[in-house]
PDB file of C-alpha atoms and ligand atoms in Angstrom:
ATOM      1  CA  UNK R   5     196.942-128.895 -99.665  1.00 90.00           C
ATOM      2  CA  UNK R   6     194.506-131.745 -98.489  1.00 97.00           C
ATOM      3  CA  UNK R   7     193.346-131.667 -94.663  1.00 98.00           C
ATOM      4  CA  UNK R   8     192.777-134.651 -92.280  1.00 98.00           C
ATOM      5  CA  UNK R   9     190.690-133.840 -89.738  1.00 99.00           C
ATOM      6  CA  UNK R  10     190.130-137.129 -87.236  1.00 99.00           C
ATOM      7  CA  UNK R  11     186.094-137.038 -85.910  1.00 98.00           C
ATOM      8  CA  UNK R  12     186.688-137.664 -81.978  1.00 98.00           C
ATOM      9  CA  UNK R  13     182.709-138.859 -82.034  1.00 98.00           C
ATOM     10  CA  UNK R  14     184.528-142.082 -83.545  1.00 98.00           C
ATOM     11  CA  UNK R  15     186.928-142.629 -80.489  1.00 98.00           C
ATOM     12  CA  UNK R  16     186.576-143.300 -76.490  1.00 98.00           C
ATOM     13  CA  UNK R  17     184.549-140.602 -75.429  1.00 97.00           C
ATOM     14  CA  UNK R  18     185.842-141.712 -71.928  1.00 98.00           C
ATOM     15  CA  UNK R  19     188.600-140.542 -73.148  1.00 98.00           C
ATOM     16  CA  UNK R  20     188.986-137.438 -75.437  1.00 98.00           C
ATOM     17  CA  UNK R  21     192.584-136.478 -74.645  1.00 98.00           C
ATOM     18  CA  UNK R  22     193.682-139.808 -75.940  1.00 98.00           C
ATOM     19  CA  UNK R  23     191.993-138.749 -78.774  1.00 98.00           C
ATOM     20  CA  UNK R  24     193.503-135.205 -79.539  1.00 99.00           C
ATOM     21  CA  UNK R  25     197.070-137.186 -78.560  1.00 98.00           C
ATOM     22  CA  UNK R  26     196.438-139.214 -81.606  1.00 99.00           C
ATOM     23  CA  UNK R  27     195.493-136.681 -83.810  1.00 99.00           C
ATOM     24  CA  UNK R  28     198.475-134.845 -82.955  1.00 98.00           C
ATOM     25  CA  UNK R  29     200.891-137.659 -83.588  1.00 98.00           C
ATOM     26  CA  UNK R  30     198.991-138.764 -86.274  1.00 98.00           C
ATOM     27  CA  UNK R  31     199.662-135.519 -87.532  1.00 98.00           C
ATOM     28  CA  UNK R  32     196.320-134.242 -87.745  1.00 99.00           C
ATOM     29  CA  UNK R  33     195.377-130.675 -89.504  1.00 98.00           C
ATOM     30  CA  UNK R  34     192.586-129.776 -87.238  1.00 98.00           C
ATOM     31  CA  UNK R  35     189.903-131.776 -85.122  1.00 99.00           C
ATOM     32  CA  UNK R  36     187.028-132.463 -85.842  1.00 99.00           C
ATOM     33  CA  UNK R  37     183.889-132.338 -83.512  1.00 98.00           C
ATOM     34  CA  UNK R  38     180.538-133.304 -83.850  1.00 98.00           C
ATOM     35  CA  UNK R  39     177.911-131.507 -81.692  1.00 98.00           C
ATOM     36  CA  UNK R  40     173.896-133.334 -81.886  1.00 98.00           C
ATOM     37  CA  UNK R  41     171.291-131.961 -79.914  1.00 98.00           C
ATOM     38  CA  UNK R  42     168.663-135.110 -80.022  1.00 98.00           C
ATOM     39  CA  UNK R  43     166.497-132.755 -82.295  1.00 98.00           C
ATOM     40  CA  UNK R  44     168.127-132.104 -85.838  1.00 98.00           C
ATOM     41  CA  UNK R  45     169.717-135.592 -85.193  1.00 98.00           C
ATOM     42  CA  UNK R  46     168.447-138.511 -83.156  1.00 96.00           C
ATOM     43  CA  UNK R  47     171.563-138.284 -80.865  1.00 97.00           C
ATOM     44  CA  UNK R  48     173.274-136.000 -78.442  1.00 97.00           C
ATOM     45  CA  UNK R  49     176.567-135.540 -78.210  1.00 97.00           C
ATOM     46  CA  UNK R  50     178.865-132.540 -76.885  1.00 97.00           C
ATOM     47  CA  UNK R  51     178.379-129.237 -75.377  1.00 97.00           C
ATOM     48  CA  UNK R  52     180.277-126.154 -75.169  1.00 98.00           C
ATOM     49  CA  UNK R  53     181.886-127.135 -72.066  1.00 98.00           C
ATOM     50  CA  UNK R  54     183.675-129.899 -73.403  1.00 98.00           C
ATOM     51  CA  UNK R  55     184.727-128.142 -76.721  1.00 98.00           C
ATOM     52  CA  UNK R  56     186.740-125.657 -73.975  1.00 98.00           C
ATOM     53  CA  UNK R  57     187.885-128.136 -72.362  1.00 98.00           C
ATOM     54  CA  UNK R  58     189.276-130.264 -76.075  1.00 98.00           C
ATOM     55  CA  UNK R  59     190.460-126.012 -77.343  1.00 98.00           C
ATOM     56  CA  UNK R  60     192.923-126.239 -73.298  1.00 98.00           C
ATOM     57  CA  UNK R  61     194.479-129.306 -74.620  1.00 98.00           C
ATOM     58  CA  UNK R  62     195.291-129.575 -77.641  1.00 98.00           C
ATOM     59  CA  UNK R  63     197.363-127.188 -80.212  1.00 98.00           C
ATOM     60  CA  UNK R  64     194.960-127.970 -83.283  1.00 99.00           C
ATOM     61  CA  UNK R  65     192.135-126.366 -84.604  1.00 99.00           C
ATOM     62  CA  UNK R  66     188.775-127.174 -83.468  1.00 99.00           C
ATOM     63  CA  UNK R  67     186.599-127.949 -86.442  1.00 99.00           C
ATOM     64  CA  UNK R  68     183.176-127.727 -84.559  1.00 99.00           C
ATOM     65  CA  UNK R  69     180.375-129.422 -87.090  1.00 98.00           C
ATOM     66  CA  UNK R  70     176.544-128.081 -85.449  1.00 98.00           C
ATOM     67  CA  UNK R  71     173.818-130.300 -86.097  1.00 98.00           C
ATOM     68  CA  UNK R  72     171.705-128.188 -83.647  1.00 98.00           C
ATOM     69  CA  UNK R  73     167.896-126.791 -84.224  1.00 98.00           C
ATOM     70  CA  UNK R  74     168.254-123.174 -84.170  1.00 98.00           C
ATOM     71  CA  UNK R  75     171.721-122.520 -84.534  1.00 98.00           C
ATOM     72  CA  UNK R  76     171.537-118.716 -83.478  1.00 98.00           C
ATOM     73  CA  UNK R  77     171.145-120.113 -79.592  1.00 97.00           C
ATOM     74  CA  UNK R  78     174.670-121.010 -79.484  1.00 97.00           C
ATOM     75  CA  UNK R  79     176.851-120.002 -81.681  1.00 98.00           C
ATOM     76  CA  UNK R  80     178.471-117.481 -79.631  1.00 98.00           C
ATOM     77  CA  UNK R  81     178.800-120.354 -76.729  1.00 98.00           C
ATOM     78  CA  UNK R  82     180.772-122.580 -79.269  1.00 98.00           C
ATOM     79  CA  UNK R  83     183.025-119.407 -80.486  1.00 98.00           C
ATOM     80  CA  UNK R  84     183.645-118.260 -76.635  1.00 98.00           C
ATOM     81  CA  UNK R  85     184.636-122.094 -76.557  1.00 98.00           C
ATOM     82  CA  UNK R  86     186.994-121.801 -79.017  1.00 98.00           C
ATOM     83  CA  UNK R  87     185.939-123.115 -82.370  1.00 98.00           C
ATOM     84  CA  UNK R  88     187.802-122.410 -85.340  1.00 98.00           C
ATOM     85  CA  UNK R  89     185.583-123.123 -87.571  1.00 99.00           C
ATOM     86  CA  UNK R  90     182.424-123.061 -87.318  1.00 98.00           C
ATOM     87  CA  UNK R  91     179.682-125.038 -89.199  1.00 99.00           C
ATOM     88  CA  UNK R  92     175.803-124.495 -89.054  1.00 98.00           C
ATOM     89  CA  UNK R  93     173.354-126.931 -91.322  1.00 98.00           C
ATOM     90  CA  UNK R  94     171.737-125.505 -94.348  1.00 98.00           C
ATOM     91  CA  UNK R  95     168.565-127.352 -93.279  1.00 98.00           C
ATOM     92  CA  UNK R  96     168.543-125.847 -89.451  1.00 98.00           C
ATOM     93  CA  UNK R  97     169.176-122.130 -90.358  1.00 98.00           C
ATOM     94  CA  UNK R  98     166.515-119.126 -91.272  1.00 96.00           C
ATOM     95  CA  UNK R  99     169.275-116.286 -91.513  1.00 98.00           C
ATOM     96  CA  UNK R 100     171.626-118.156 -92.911  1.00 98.00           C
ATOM     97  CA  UNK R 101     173.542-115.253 -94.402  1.00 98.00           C
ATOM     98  CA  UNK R 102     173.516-112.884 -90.056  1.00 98.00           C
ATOM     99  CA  UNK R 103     175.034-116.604 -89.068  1.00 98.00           C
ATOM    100  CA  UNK R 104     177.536-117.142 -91.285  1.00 98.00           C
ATOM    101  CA  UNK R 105     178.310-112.833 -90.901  1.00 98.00           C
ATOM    102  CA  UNK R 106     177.993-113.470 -86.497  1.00 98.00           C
ATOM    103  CA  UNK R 107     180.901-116.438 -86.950  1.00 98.00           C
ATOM    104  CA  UNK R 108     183.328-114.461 -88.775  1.00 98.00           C
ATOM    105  CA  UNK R 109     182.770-111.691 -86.653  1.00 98.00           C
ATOM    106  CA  UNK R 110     183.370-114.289 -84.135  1.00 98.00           C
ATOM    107  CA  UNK R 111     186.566-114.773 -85.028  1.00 98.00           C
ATOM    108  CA  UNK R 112     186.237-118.542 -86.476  1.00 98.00           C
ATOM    109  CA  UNK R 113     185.983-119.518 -89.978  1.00 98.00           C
ATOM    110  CA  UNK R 114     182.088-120.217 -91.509  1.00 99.00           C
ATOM    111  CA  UNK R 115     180.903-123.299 -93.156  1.00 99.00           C
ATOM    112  CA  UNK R 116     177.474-124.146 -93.747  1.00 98.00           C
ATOM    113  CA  UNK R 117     176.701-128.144 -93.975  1.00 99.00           C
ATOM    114  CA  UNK R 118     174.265-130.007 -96.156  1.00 98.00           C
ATOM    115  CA  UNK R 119     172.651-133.192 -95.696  1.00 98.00           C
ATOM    116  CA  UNK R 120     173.047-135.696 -98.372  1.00 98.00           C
ATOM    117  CA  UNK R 121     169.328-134.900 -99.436  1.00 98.00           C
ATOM    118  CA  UNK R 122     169.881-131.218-100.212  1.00 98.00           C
ATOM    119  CA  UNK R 123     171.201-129.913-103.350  1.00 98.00           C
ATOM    120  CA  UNK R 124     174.123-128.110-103.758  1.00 98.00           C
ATOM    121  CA  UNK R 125     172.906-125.444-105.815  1.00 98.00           C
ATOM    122  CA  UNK R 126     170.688-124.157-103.008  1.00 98.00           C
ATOM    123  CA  UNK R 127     174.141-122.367-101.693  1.00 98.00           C
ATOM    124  CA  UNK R 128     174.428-120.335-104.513  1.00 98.00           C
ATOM    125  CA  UNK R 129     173.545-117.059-103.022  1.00 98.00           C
ATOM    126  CA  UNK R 130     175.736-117.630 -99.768  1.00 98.00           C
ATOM    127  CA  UNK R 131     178.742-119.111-101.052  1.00 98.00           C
ATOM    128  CA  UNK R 132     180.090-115.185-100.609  1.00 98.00           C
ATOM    129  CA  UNK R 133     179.578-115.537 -96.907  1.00 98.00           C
ATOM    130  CA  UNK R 134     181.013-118.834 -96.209  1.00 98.00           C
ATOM    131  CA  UNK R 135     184.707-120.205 -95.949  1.00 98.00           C
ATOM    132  CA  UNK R 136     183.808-123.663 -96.390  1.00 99.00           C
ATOM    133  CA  UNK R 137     181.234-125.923 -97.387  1.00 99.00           C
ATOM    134  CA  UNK R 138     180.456-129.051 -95.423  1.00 99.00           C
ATOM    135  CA  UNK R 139     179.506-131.624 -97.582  1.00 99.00           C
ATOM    136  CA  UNK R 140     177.689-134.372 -95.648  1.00 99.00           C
ATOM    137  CA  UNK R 141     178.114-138.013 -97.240  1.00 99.00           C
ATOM    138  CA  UNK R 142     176.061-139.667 -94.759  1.00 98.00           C
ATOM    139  CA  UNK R 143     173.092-139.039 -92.944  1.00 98.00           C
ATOM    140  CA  UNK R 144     174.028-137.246 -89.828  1.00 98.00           C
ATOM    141  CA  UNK R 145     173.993-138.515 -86.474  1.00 97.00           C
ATOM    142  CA  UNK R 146     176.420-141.554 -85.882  1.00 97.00           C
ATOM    143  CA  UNK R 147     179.656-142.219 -86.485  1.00 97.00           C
ATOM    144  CA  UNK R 148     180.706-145.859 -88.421  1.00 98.00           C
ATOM    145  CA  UNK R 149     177.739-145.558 -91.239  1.00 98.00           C
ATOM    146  CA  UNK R 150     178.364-146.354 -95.261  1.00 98.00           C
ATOM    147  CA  UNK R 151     180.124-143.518 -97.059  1.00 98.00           C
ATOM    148  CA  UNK R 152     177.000-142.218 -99.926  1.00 98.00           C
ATOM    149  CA  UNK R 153     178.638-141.978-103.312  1.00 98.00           C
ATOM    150  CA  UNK R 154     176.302-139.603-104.443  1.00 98.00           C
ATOM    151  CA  UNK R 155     178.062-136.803-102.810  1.00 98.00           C
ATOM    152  CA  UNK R 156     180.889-136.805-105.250  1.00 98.00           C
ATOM    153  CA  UNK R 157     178.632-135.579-107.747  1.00 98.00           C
ATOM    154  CA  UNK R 158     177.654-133.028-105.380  1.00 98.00           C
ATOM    155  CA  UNK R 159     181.166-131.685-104.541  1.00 98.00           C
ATOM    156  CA  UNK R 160     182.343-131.686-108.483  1.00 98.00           C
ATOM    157  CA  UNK R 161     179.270-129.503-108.968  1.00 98.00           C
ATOM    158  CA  UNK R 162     179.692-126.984-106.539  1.00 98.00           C
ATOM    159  CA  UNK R 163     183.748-126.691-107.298  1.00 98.00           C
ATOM    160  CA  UNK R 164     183.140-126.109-110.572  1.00 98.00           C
ATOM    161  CA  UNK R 165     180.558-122.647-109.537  1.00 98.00           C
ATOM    162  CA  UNK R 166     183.811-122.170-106.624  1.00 98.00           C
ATOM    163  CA  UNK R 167     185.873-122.075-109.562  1.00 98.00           C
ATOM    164  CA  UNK R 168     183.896-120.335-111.794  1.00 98.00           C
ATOM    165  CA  UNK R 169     183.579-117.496-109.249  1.00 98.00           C
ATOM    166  CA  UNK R 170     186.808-117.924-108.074  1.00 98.00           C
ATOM    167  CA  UNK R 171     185.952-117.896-104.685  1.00 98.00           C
ATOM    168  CA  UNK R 172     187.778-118.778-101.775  1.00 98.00           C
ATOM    169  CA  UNK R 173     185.333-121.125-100.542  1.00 98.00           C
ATOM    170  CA  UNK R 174     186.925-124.970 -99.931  1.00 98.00           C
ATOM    171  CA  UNK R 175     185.297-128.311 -99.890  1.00 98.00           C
ATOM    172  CA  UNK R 176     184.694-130.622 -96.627  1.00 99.00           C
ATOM    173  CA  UNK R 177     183.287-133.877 -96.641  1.00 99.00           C
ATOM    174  CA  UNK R 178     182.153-135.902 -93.644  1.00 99.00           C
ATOM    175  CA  UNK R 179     180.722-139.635 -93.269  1.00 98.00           C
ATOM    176  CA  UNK R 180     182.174-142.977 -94.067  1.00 98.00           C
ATOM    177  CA  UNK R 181     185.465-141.331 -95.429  1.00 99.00           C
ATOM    178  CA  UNK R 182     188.591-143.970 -95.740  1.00 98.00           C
ATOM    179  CA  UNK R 183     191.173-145.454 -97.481  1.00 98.00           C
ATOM    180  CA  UNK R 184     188.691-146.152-100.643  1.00 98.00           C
ATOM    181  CA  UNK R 185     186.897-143.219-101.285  1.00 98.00           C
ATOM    182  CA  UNK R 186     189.618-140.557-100.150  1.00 98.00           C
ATOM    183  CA  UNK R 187     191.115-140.239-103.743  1.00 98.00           C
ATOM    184  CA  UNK R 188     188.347-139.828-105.448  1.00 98.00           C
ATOM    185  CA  UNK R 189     187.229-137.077-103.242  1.00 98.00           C
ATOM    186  CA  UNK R 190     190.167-135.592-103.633  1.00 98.00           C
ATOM    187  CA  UNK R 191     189.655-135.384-107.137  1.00 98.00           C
ATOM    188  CA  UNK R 192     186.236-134.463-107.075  1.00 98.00           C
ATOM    189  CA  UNK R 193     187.342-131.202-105.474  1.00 98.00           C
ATOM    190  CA  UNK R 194     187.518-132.228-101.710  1.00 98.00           C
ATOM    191  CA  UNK R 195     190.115-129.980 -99.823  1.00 98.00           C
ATOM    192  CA  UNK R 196     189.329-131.433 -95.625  1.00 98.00           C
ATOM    193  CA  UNK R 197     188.646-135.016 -95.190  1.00 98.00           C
ATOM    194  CA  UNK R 198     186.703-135.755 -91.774  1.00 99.00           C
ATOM    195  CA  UNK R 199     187.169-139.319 -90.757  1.00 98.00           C
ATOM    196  CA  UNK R 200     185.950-140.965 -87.624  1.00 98.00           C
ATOM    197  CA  UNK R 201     185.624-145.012 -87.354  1.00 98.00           C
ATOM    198  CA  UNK R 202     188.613-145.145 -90.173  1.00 98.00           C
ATOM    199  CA  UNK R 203     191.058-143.602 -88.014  1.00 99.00           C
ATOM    200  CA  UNK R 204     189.636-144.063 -84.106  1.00 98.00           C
ATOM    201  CA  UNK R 205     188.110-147.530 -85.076  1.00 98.00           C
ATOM    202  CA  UNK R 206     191.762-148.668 -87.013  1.00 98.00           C
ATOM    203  CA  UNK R 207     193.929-151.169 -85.372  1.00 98.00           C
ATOM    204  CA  UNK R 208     197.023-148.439 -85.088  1.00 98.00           C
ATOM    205  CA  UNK R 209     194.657-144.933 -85.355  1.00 98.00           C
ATOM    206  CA  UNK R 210     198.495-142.642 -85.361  1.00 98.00           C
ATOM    207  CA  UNK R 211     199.395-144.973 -88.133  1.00 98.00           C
ATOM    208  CA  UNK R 212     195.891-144.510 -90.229  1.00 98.00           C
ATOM    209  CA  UNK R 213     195.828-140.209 -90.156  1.00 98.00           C
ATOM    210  CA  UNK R 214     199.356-140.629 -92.219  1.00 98.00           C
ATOM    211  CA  UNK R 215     197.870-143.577 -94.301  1.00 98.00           C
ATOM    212  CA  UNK R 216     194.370-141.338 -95.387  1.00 98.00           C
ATOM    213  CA  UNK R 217     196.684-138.523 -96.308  1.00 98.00           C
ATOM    214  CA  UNK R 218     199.154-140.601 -98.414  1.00 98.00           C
ATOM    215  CA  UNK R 219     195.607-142.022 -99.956  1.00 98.00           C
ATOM    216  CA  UNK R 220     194.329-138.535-100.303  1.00 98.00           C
ATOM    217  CA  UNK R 221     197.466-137.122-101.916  1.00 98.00           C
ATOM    218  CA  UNK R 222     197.137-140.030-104.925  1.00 96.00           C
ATOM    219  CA  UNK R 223     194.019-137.912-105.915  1.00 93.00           C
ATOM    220  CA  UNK R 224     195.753-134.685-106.121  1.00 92.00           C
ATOM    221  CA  UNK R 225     198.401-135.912-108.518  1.00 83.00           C
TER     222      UNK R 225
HETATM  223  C1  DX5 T   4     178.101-137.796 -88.480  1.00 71.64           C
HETATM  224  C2  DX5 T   4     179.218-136.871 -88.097  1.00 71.64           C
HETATM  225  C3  DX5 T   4     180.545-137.314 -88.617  1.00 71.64           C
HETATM  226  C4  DX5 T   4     181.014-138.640 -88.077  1.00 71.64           C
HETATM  227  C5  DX5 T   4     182.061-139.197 -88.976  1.00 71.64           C
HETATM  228  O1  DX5 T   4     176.884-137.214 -88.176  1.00 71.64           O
HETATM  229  O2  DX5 T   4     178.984-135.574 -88.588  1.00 71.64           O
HETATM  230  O3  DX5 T   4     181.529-136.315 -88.375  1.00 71.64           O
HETATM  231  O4  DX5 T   4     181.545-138.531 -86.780  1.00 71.64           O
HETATM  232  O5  DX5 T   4     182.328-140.508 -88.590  1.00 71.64           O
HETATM  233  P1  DX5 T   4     182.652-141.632 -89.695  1.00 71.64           P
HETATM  234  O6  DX5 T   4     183.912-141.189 -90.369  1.00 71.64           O
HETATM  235  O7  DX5 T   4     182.811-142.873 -88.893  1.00 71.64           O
HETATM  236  O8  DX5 T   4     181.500-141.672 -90.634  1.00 71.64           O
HETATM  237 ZN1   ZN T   5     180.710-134.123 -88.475  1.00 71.64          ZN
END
């Protein structure tokens, strides 16, 4: 089953209940939300506060993606918040293995992201641990920037150790994801496709959720 999971950094962040109606009538699978702290990314973005305030409104699944220095300050602020899933970077963690252990204890599900720069095979030893991998296919920070194509290679390699292992461990990838690249991911072993500008930035954003699945779906047949 593929995923769609709308990015609200994409839409009117004057208005983020607009943006969880969409997703629901779009028919959204869960929500995505970004969360910078100006330090692992040049831009800050939303706090726990809001991400209880998105978790009151809405019936989906908060997909909470932290590009946060030391990760270990807040995760239990984003879980009390109501995160479903949970994703710390690869590149901002020390004890990667006690974080990805505190979120399922949490109660969420644990992903660890990886910037387009870091190799896949690094998650080797913690693909055990984790629920999901998010697979980052542009450089974080901003919303609206050029999908990387590179990070198909990347998710082909690390489904076929998933697969190998046979571990329930699914793919997420996030930047630049549309209409042209959905398929491919799909195929390349992609299970949850994060998309901001395609669906918040699209002329009728209800009518674009339905149109990335039906894209999605060609590259699961
Ligand atoms: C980028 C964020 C993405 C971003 C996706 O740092 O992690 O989730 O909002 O937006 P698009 O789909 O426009 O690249
Ligand atoms: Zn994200």
């Amino acid at each position: 089953m593929i995923e769609i999971a709308p990015s609200v950094l994409a839409a009117d962040l004057a208005d983020l209940a607009g943006a969880l109606d969409i997703a629901e009538r779009g028919g959204a699978d869960l929500v995505h939300v970004d969360v910078m702290d100006g330090h692992f990314v040049p831009n800050l973005t939303i706090g726990p506060p809001v991400v209880a305030a998105l978790a009151r409104r809405t019936r989906l699944p908060l997909d909470v993606h932290l590009m946060v220095e030391a990760p270990e300050r807040l995760l239990d602020a984003y879980l009390a918040a109501g995160a479903a899933r949970l994703a710390v970077h690869w590149e901002a963690a020390t004890h990667l293995d006690r974080l990805l252990g505190a979120i399922r204890a949490g109660g969420a599900r644990a992903g660890v992201a990886v910037n387009p720069a870091t190799p896949v095979e690094n998650l080797v030893d913690v693909l055990h641990a984790c629920d999901f991998v998010l697979l980052m296919s542009v450089n974080p920070g901003f919303a609206g920037q050029a999908f990387l194509p590179r990070t198909l290679d990347k998710a082909r390699r690390l489904s076929a150790e998933i697969a190998t292992r046979a571990l329930p461990v699914t793919l997420e990838l996030d930047g630049g994801v549309g209409l042209g690249n959905a398929a491919a991911a799909v195929r390349s072993g992609v299970k949850t496709l994060v998309a901001g500008s395609s669906v918040y930035g699209a002329a009728d954003p209800v009518a674009a959720i339905g149109a990335l699945r039906r894209a999605a779906l060609e590259g699961s047949r």
